[in-house]
PDB file of N, CA and C in Angstrom:
ATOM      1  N   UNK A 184    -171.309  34.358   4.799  1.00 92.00           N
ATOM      2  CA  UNK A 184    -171.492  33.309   5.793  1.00 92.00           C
ATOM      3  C   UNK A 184    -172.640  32.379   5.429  1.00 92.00           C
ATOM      4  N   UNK A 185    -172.586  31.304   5.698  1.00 94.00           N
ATOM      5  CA  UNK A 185    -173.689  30.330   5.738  1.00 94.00           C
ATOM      6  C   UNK A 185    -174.247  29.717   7.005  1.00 94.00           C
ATOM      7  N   UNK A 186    -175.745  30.078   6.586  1.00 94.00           N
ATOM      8  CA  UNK A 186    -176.664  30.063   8.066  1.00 94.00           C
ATOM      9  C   UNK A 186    -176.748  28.397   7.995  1.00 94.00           C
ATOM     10  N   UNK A 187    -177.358  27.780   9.464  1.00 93.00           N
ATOM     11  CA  UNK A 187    -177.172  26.596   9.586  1.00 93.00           C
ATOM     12  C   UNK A 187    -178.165  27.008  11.283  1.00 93.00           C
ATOM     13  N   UNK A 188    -179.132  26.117  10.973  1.00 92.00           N
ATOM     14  CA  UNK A 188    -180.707  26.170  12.186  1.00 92.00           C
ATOM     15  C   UNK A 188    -180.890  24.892  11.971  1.00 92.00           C
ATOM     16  N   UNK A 189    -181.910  24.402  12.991  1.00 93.00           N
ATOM     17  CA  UNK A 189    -182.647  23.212  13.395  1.00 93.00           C
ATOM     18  C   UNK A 189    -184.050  23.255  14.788  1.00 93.00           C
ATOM     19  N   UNK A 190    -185.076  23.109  14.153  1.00 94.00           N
ATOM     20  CA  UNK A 190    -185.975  22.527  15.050  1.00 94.00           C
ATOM     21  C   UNK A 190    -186.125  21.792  15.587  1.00 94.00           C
ATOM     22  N   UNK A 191    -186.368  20.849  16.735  1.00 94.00           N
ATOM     23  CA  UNK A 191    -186.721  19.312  17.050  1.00 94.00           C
ATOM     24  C   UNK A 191    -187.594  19.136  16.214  1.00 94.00           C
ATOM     25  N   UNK A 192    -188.205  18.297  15.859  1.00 93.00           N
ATOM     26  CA  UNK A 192    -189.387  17.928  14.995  1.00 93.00           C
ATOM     27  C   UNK A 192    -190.427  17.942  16.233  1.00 93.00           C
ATOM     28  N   UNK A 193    -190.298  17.638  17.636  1.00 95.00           N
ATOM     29  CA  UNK A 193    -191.749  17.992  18.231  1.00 95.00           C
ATOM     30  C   UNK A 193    -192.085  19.571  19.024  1.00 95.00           C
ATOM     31  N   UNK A 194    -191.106  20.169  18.153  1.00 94.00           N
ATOM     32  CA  UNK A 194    -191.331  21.508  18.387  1.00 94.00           C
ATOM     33  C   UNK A 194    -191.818  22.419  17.274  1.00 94.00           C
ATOM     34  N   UNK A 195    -191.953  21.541  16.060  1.00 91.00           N
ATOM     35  CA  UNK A 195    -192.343  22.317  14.663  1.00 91.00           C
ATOM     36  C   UNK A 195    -193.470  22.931  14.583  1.00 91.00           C
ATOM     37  N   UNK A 196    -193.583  23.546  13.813  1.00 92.00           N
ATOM     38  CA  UNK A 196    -195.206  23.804  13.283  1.00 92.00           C
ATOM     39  C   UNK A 196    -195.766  24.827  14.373  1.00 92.00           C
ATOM     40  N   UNK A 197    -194.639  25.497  15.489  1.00 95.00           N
ATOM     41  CA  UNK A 197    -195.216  26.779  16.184  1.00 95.00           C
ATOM     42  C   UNK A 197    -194.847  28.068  15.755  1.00 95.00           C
ATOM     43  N   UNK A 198    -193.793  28.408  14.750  1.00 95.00           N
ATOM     44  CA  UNK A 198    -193.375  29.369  14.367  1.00 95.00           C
ATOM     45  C   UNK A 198    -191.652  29.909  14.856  1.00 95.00           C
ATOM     46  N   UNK A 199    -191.751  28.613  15.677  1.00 96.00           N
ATOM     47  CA  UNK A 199    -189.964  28.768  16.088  1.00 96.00           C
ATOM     48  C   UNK A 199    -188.690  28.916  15.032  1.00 96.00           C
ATOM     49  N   UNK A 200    -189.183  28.339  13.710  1.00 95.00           N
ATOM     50  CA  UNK A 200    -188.063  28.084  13.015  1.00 95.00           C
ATOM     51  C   UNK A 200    -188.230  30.128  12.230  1.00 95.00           C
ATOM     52  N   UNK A 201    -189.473  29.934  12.021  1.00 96.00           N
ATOM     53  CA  UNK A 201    -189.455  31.144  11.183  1.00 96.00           C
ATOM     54  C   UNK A 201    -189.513  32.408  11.981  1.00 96.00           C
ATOM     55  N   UNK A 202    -189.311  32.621  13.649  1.00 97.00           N
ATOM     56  CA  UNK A 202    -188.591  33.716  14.122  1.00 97.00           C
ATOM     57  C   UNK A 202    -187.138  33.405  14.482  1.00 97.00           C
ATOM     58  N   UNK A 203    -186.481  32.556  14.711  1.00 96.00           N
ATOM     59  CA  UNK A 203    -185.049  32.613  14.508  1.00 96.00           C
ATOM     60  C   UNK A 203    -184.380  32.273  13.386  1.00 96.00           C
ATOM     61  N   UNK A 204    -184.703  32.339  12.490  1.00 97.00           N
ATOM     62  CA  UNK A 204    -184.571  32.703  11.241  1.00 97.00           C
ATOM     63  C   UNK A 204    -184.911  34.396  10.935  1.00 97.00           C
ATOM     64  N   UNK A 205    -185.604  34.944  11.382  1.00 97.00           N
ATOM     65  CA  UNK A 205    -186.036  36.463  11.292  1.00 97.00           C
ATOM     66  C   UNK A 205    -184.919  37.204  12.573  1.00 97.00           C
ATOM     67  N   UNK A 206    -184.945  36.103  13.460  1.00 96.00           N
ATOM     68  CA  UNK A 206    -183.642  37.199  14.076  1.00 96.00           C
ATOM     69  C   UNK A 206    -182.052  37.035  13.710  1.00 96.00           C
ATOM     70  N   UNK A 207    -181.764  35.587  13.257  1.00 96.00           N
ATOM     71  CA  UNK A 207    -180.809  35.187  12.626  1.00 96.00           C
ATOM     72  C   UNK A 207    -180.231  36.678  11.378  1.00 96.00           C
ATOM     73  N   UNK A 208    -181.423  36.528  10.397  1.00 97.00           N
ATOM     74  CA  UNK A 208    -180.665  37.848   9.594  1.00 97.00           C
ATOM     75  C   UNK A 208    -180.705  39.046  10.429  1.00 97.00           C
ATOM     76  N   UNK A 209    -181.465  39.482  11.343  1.00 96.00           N
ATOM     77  CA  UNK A 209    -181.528  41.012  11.400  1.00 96.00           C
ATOM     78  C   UNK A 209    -180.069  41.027  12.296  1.00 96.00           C
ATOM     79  N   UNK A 210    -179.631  40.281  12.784  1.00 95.00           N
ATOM     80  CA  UNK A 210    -178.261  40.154  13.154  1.00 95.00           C
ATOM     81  C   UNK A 210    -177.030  39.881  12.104  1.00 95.00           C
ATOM     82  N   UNK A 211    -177.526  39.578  10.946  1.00 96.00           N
ATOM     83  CA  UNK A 211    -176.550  39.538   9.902  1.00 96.00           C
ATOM     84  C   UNK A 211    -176.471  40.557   9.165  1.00 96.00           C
ATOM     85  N   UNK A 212    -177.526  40.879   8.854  1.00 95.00           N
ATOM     86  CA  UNK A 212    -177.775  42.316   8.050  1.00 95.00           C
ATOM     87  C   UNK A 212    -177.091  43.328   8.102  1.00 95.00           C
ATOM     88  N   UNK A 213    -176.594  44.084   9.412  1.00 91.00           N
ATOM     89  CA  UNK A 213    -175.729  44.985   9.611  1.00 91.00           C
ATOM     90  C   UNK A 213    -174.397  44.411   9.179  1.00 91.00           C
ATOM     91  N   UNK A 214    -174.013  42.969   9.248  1.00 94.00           N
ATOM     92  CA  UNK A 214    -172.228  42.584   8.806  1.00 94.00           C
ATOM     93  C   UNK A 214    -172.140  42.183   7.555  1.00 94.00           C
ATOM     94  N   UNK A 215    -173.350  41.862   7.021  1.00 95.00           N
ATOM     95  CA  UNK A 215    -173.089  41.434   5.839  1.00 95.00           C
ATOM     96  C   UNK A 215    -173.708  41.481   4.665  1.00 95.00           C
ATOM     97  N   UNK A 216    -173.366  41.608   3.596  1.00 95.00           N
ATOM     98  CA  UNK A 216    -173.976  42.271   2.601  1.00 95.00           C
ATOM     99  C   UNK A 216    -174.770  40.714   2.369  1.00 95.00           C
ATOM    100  N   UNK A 217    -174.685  39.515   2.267  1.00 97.00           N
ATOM    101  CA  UNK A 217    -175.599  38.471   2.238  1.00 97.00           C
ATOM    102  C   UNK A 217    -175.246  37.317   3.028  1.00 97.00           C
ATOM    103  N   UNK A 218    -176.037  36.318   3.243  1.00 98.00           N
ATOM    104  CA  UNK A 218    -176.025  35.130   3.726  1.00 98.00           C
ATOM    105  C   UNK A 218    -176.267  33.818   2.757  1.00 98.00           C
ATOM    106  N   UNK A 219    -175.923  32.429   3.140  1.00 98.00           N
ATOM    107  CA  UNK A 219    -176.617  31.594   2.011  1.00 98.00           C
ATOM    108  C   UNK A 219    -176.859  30.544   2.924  1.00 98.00           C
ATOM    109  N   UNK A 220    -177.208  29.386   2.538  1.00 97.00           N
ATOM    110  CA  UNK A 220    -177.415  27.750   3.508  1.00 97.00           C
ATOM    111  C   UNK A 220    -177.291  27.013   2.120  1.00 97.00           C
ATOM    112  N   UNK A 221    -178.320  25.602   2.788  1.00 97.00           N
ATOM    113  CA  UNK A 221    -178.385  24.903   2.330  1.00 97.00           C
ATOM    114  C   UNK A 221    -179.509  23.549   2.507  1.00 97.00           C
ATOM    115  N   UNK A 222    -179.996  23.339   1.566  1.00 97.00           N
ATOM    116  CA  UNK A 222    -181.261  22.605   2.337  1.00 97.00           C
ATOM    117  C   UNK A 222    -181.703  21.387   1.157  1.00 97.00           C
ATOM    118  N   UNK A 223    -182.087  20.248   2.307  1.00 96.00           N
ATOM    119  CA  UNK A 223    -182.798  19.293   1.279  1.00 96.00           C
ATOM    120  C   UNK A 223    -184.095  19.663   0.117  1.00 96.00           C
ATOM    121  N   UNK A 224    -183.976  19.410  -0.951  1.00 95.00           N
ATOM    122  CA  UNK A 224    -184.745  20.190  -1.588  1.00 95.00           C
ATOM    123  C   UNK A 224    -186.212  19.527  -1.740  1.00 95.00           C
ATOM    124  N   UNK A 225    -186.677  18.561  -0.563  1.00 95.00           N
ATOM    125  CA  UNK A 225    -188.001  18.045  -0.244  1.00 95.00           C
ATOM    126  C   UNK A 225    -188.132  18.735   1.118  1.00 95.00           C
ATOM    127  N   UNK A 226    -187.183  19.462   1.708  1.00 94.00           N
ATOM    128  CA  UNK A 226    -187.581  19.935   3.452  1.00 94.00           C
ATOM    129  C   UNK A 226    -188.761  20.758   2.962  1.00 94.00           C
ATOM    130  N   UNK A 227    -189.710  20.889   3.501  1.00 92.00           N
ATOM    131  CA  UNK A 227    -190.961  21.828   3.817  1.00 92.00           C
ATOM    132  C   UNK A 227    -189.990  23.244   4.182  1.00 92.00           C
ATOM    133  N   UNK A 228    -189.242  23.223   4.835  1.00 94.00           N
ATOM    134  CA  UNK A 228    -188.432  24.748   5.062  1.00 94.00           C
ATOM    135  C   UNK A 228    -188.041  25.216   4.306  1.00 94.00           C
ATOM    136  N   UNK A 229    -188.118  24.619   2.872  1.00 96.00           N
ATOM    137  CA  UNK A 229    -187.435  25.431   1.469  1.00 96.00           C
ATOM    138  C   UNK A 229    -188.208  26.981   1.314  1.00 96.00           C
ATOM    139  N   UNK A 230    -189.605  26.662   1.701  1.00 95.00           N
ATOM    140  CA  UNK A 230    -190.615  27.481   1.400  1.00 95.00           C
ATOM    141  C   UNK A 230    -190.592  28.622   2.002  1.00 95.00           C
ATOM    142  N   UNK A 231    -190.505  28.467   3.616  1.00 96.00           N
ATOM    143  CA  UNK A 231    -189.976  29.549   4.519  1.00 96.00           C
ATOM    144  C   UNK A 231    -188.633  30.060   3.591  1.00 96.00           C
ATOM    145  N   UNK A 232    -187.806  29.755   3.208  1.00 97.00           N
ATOM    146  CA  UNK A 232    -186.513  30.192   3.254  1.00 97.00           C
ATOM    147  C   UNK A 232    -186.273  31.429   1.967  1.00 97.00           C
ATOM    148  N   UNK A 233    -187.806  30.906   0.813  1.00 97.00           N
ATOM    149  CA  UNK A 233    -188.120  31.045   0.152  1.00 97.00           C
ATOM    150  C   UNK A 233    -188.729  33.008   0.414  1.00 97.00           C
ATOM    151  N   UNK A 234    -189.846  32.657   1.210  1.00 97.00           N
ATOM    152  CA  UNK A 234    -190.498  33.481   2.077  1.00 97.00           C
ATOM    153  C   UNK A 234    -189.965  34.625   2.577  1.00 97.00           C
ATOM    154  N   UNK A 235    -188.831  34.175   2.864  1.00 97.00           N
ATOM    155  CA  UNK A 235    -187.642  35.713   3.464  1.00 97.00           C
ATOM    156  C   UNK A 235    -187.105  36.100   2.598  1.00 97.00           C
ATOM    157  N   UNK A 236    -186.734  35.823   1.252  1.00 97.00           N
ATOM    158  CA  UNK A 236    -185.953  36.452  -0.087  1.00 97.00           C
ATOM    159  C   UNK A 236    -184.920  35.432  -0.296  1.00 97.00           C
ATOM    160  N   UNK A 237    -184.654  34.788   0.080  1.00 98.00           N
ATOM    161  CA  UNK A 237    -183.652  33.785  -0.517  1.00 98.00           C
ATOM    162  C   UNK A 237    -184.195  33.044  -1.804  1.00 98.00           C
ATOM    163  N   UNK A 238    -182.749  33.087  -2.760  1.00 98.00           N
ATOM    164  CA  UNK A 238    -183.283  32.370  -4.070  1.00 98.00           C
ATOM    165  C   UNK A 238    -182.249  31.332  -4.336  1.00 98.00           C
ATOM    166  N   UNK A 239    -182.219  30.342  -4.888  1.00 97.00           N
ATOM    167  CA  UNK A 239    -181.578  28.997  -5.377  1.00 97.00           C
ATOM    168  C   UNK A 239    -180.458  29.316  -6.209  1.00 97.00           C
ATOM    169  N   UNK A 240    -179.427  29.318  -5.960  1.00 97.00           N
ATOM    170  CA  UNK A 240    -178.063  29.775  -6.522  1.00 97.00           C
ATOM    171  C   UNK A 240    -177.833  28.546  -7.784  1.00 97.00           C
ATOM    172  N   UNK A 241    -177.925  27.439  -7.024  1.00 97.00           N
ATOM    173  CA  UNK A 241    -177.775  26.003  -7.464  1.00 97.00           C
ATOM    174  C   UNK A 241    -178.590  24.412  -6.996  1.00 97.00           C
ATOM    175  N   UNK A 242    -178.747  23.662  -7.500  1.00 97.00           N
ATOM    176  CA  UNK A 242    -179.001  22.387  -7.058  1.00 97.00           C
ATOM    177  C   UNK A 242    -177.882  21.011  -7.206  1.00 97.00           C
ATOM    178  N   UNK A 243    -177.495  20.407  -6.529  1.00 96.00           N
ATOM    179  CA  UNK A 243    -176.871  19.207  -6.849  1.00 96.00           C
ATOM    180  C   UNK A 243    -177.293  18.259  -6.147  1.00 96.00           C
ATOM    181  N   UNK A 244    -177.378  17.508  -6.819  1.00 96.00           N
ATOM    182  CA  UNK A 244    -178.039  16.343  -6.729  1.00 96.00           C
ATOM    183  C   UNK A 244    -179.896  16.728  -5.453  1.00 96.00           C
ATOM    184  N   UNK A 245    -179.809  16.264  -4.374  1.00 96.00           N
ATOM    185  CA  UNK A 245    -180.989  16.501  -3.608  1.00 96.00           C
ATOM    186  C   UNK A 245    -180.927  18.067  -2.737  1.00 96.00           C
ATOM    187  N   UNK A 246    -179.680  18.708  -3.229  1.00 97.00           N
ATOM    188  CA  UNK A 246    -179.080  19.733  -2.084  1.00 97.00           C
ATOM    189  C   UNK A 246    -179.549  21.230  -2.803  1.00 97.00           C
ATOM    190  N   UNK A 247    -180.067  21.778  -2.161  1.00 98.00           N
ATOM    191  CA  UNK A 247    -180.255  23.363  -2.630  1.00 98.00           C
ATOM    192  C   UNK A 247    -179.468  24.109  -1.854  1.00 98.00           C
ATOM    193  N   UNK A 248    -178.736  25.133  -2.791  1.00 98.00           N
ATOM    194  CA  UNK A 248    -178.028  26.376  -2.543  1.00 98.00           C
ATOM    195  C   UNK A 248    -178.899  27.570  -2.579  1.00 98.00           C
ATOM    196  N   UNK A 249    -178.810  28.040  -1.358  1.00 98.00           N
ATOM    197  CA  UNK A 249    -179.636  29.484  -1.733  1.00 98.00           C
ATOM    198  C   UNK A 249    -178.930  30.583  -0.989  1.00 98.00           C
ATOM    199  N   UNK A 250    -179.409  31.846  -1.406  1.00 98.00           N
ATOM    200  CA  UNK A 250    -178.522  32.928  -0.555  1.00 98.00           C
ATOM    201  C   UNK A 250    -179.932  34.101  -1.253  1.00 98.00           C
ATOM    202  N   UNK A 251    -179.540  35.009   0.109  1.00 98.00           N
ATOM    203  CA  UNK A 251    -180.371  35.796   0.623  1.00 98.00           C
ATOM    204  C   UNK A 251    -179.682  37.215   0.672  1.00 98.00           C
ATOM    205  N   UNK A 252    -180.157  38.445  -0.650  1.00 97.00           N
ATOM    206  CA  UNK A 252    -179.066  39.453  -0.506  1.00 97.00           C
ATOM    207  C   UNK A 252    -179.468  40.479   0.212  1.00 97.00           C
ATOM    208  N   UNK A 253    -178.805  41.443   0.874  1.00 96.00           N
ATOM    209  CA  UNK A 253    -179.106  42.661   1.830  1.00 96.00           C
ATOM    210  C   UNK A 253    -179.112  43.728   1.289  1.00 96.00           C
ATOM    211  N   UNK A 254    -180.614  44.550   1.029  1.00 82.00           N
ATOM    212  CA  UNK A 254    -180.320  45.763   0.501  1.00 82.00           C
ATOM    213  C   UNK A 254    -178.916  46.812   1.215  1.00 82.00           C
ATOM    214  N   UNK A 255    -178.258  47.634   0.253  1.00 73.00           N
ATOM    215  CA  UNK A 255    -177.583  48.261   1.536  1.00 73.00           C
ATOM    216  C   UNK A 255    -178.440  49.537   2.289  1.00 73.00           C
ATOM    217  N   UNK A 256    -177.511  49.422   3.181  1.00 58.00           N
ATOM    218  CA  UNK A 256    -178.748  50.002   4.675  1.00 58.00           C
ATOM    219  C   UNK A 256    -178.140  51.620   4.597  1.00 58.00           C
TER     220      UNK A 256
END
């Protein structure tokens, strides 16, 4: 599956993106052996995304592919 989130921008910078993102997988984790997205590869959220184990599958053109694998449980 591919994850897909959004902050308002005047809600950033409190830690909202990076706990639903932390509950986002722990709800995936049990169904799936991984997840991936996709992100502008100037967003500041690359880093977070970075942060949780996700790694860059691919780039095209401004777009990053990344996916995030699940140890099995």
């Amino acid at each position: 599956p591919e994850l897909s989130m959004a902050v308002m921008p005047d809600c950033r910078g409190r830690g909202i993106g990076r706990q639903l993102l932390r509950e986002l997988l722990q709800a995936a984790q049990s169904r799936y052996p991984a997840v991936s997205l996709s992100v502008v590869a100037e967003n500041p959220a690359l880093r977070l995304y970075q942060s949780f184990g996700f790694k860059t599958l691919r780039r095209d053109g401004d777009s990053v592919t990344m996916r995030k694998l699940f140890l099995p449980v």
